[in-house]
C-alpha positions as a LaTeX table, in Angstrom:
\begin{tabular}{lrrr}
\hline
Residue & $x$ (\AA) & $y$ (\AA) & $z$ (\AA) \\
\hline
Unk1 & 129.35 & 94.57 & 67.33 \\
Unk2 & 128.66 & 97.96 & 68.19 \\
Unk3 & 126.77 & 98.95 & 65.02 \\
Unk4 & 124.06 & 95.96 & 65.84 \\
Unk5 & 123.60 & 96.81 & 69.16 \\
Unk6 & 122.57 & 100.55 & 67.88 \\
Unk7 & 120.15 & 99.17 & 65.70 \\
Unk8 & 118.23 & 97.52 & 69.06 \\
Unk9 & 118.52 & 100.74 & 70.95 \\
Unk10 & 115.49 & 102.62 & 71.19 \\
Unk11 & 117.13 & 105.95 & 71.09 \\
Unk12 & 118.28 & 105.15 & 67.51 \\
Unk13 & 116.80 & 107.17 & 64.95 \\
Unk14 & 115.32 & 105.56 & 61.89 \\
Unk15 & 118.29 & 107.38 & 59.88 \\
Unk16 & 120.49 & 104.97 & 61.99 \\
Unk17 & 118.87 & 101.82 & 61.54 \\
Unk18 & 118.76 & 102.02 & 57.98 \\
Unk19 & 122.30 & 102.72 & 57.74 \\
Unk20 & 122.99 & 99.76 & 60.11 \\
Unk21 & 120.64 & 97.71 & 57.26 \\
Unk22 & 122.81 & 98.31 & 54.81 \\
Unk23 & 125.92 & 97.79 & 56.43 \\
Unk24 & 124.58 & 94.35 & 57.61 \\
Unk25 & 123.19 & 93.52 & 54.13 \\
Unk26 & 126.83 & 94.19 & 52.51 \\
Unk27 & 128.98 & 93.17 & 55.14 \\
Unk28 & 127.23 & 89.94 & 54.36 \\
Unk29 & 127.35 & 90.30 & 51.07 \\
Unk30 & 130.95 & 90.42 & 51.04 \\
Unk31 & 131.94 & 87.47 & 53.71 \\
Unk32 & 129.62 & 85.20 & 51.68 \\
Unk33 & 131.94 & 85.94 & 48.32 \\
Unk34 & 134.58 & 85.85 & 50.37 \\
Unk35 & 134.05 & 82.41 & 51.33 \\
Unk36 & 133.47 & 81.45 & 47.44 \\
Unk37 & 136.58 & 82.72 & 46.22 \\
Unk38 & 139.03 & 80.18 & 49.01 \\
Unk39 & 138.04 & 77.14 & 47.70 \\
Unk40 & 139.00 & 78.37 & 43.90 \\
Unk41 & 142.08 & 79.94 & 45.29 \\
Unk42 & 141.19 & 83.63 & 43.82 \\
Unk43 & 143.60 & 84.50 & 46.27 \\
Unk44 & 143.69 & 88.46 & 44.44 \\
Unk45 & 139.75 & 88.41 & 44.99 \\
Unk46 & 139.93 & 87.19 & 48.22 \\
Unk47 & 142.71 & 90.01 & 49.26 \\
Unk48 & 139.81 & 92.66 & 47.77 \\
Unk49 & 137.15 & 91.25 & 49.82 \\
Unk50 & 139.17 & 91.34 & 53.39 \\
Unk51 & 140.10 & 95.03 & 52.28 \\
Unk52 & 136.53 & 95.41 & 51.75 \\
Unk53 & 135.38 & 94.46 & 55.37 \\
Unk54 & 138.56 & 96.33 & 56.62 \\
Unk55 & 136.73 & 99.50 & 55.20 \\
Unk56 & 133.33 & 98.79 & 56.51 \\
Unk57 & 134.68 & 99.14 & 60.27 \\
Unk58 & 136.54 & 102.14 & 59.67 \\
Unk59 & 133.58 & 104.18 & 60.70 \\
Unk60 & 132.37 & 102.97 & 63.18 \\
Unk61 & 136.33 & 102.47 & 64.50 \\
Unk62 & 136.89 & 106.43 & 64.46 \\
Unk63 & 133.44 & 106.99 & 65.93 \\
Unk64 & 134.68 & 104.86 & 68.98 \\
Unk65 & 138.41 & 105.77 & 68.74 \\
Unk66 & 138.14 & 109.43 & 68.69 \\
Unk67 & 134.36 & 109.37 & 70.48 \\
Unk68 & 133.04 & 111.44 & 67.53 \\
Unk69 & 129.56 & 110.79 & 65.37 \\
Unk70 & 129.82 & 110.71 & 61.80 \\
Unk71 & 126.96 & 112.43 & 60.43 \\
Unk72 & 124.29 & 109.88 & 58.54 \\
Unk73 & 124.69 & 110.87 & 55.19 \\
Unk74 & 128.45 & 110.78 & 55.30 \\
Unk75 & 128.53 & 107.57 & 56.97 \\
Unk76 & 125.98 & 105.92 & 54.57 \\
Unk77 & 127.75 & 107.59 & 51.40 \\
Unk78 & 131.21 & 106.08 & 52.74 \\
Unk79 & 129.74 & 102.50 & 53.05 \\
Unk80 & 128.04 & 102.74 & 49.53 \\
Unk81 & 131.10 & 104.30 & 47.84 \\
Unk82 & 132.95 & 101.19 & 49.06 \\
Unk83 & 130.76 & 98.63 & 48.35 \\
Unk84 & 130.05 & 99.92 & 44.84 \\
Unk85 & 133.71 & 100.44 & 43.71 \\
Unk86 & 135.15 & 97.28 & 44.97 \\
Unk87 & 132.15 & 94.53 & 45.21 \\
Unk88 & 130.01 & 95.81 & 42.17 \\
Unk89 & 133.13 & 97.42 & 40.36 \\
Unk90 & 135.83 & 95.22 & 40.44 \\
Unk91 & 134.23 & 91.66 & 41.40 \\
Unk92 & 131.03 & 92.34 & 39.63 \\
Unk93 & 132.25 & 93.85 & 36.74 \\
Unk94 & 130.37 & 97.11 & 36.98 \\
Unk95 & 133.73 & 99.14 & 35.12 \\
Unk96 & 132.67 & 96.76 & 32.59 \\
Unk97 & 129.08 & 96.92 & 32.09 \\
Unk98 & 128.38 & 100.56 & 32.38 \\
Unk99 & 131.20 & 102.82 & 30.88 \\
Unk100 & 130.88 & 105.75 & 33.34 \\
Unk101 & 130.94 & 103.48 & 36.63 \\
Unk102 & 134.46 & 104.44 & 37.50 \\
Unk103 & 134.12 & 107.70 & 36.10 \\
Unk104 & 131.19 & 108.26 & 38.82 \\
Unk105 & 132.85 & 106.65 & 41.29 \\
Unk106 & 135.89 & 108.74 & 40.92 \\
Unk107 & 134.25 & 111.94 & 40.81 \\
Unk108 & 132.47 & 111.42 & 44.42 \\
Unk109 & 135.57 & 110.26 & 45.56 \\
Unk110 & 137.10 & 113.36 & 45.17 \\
Unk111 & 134.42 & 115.24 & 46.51 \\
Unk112 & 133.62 & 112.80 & 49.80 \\
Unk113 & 137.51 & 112.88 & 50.47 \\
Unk114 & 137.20 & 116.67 & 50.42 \\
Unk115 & 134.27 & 116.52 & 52.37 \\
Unk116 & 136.42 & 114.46 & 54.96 \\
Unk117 & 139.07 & 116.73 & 54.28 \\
Unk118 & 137.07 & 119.64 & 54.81 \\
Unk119 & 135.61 & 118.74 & 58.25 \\
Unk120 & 139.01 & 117.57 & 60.23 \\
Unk121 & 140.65 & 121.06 & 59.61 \\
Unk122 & 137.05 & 123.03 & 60.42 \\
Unk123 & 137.09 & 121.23 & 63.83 \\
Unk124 & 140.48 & 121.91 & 64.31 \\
Unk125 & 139.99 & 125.19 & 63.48 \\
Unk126 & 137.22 & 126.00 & 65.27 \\
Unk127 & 138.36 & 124.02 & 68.89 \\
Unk128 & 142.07 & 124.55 & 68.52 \\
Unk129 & 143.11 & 127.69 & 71.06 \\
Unk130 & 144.70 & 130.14 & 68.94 \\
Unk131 & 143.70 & 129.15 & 65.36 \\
Unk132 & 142.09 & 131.37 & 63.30 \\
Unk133 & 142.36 & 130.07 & 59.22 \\
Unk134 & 140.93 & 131.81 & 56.35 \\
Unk135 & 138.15 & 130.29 & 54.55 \\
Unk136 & 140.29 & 130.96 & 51.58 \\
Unk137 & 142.60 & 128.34 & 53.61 \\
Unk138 & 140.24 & 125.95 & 54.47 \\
Unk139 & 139.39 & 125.76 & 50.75 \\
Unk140 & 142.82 & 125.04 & 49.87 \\
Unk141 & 143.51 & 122.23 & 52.21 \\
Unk142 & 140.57 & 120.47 & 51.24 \\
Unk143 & 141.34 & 120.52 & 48.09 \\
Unk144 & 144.84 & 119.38 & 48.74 \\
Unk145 & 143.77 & 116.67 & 51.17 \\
Unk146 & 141.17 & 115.26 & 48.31 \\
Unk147 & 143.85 & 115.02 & 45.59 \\
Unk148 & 146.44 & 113.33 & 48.17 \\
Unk149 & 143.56 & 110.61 & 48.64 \\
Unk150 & 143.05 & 110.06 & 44.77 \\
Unk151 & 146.58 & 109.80 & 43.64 \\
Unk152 & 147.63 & 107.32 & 46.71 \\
Unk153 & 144.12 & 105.48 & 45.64 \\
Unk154 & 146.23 & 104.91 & 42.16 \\
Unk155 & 148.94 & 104.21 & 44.38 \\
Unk156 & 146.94 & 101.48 & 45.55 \\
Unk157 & 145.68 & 100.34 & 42.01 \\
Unk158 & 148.78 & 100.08 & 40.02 \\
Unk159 & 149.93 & 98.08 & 43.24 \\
Unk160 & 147.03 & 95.65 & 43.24 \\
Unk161 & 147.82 & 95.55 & 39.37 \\
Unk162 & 151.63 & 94.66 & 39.31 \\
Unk163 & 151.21 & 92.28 & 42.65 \\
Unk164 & 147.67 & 91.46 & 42.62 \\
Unk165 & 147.41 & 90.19 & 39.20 \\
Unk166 & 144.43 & 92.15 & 38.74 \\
Unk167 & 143.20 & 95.06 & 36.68 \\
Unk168 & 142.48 & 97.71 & 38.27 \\
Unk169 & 143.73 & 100.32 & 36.19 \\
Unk170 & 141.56 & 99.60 & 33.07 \\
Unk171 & 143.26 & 99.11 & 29.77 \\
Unk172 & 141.60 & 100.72 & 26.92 \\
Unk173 & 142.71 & 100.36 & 22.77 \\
Unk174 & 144.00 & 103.46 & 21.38 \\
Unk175 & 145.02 & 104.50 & 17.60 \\
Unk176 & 148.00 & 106.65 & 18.25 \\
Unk177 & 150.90 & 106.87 & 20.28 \\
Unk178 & 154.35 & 109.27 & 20.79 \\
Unk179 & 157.44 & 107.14 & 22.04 \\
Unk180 & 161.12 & 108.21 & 21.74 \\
Unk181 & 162.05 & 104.68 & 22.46 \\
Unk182 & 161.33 & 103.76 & 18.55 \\
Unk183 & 164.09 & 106.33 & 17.50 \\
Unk184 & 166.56 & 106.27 & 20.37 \\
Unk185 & 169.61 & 107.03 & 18.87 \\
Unk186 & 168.61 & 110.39 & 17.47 \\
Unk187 & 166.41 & 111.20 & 20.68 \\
Unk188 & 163.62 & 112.15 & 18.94 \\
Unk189 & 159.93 & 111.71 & 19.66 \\
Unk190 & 158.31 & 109.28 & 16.56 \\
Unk191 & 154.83 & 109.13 & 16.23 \\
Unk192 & 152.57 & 106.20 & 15.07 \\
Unk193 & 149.36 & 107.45 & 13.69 \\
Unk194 & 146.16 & 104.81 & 12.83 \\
Unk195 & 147.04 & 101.96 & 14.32 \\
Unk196 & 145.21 & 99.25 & 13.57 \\
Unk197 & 146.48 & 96.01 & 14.83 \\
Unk198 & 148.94 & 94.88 & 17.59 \\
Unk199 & 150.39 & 91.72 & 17.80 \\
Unk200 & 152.39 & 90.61 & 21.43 \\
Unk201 & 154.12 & 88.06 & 21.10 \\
Unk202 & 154.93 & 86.09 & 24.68 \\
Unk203 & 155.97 & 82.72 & 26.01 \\
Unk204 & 153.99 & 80.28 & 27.96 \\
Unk205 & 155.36 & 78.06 & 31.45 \\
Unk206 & 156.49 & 75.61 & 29.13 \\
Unk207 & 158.53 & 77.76 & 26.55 \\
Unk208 & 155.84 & 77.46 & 23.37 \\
Unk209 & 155.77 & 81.00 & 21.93 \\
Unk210 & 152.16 & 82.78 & 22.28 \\
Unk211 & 150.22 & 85.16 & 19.85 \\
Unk212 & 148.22 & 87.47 & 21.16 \\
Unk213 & 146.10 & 90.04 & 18.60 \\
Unk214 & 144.71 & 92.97 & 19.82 \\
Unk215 & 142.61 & 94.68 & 16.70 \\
Unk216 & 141.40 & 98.12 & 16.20 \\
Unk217 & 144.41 & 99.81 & 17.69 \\
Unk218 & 147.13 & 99.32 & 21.00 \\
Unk219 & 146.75 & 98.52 & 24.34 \\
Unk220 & 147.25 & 100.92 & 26.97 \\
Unk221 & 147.78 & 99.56 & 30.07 \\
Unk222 & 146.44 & 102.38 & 32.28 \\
Unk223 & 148.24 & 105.64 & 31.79 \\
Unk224 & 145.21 & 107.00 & 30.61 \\
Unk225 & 142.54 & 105.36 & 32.97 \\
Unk226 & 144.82 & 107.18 & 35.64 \\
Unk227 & 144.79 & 110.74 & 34.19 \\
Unk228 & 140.86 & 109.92 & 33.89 \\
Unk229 & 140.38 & 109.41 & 37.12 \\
Unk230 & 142.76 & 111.99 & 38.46 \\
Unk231 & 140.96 & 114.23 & 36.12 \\
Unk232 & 137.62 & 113.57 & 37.69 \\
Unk233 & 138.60 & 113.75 & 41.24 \\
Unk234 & 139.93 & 117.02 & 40.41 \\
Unk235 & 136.41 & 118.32 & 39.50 \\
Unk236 & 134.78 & 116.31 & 42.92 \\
Unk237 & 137.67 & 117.98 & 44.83 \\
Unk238 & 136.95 & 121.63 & 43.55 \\
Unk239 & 133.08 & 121.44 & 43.99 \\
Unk240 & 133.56 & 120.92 & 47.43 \\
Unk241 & 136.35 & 123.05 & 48.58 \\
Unk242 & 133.98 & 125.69 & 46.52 \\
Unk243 & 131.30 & 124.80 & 48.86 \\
Unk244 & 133.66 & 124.49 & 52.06 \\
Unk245 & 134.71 & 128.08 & 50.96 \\
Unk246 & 131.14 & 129.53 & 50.97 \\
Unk247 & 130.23 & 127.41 & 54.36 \\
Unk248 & 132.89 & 128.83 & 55.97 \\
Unk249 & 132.48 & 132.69 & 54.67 \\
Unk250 & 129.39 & 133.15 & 54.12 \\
Unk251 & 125.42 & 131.57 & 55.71 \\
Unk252 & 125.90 & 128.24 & 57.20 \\
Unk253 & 121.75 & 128.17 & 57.40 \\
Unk254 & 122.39 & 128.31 & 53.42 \\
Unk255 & 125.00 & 125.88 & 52.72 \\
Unk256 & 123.85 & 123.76 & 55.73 \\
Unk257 & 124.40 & 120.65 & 53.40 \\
Unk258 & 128.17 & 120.71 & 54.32 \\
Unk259 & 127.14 & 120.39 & 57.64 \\
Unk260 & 126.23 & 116.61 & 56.65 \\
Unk261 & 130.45 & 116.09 & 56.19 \\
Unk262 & 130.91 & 117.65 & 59.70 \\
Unk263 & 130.93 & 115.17 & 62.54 \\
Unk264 & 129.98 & 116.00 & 66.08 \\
Unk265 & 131.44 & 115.89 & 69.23 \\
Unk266 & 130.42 & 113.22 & 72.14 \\
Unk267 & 131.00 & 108.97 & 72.34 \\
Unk268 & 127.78 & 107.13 & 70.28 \\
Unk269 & 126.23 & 104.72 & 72.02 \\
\hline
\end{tabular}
């Protein structure tokens, strides 16, 4: 692969190598799971893991397909991101353990997709004859291209959630709820304040009825994890286009962090 024959080339930095470290270490990582989950037929696990290594080589794929280099940093935060939302988040039950995992995870989503965003239309910009956008513009697309990533990412979870048989879209217990489907004939909105019990009653493979309890309130079923997350990528998506703005106004020498979201022309070795 080409990312292991960089890490034997002597003009590799040390920022290189320890990217191609990690990426080893977790591409590893994830075909040894992978390999778990066939023989107990976690067929929905398995499907996450093979999206998982799909992700890994989209880096290096762009770097070769469109001869670009992706800075370090960006490259590195890109593997991370994906290793920590789907491997340590989903399989390893990180949404579980710590409250604000997705949260986190959500948030720099929404800024690295801006940061992506950011960087294809200030090349374009700047190498396309005849362009000239605004910074005010630039702004605006990133911020546009950041929120297209998050909601198709939801996209993506509510399909893995309805066909997957996963859970990707977290339920959470809540007290209160509006519905106009309790009161339909006078189409009115009825609200149930302090709930605290549900009961869901269902039917197992063989017809025997089921009782299921949920105390302490109902079960949403991920309208409000989305808006959450939404919510946050919002904020990750303005930070950035904030700082795209300034990069692109004012001193590069002072915002030169974006430059770490900017890749560079030229085919890596």
């Amino acid at each position: 692969m080409n990312i292991i024959k960089r890490f034997f080339t002597s003009s590799t930095t040390t920022a290189n190598k320890k990217i191609v470290v990690v990426y080893v270490i977790f591409r590893v990582i994830a075909v040894f799971m992978l390999i778990n989950q066939i023989p107990m037929q976690r067929w929905g696990d398995a499907l996450l893991l093979i999206l998982t290594l799909v992700l890994f080589a989209i880096p290096q794929l762009v770097e070769r397909v469109f001869k670009i280099e992706i800075p370090n940093l960006l490259e590195l935060i890109i593997i991370v991101f994906i290793f920590s939302s789907t491997i340590l988040g989903e399989l390893s039950d990180f949404y579980g353990y710590f409250k604000m995992w997705d949260t986190a995870l959500h948030t720099l989503n929404g800024f690295l997709a801006a940061g992506i965003g950011f960087s294809l239309v200030y090349l374009l910009n700047r190498n396309a004859e005849g362009m000239n956008l605004s910074p005010i513009f630039l702004a605006i697309v990133t911020f546009c291209f950041s929120m297209t990533v998050g909601v198709m990412w939801e996209f993506f979870e509510y399909a893995a959630d309805r066909w997957g048989n996963l859970d990707m879209q977290k339920d959470r217990i809540v007290q209160e709820i509006n519905s106009v489907s309790i009161d339909v004939e006078n189409n009115a909105v009825y609200r149930i304040e302090d709930i605290q019990r549900t009961v869901i009653e269902s039917k197992d493979p063989s017809g025997d009825m089921i009782e299921t309890v949920i105390d302490h309130g109902y079960l949403d079923i991920g309208i409000i994890d989305t808006m959450k997350d939404l919510f946050v990528n919002l904020i990750g998506a303005i930070v950035f286009s904030v700082l795209g703005y300034l990069y692109a106004r004012h001193d590069q020498k002072k915002y030169r962090f974006v430059r770490n979201f900017i890749p560079k022309k030229g085919k890596t070795e």
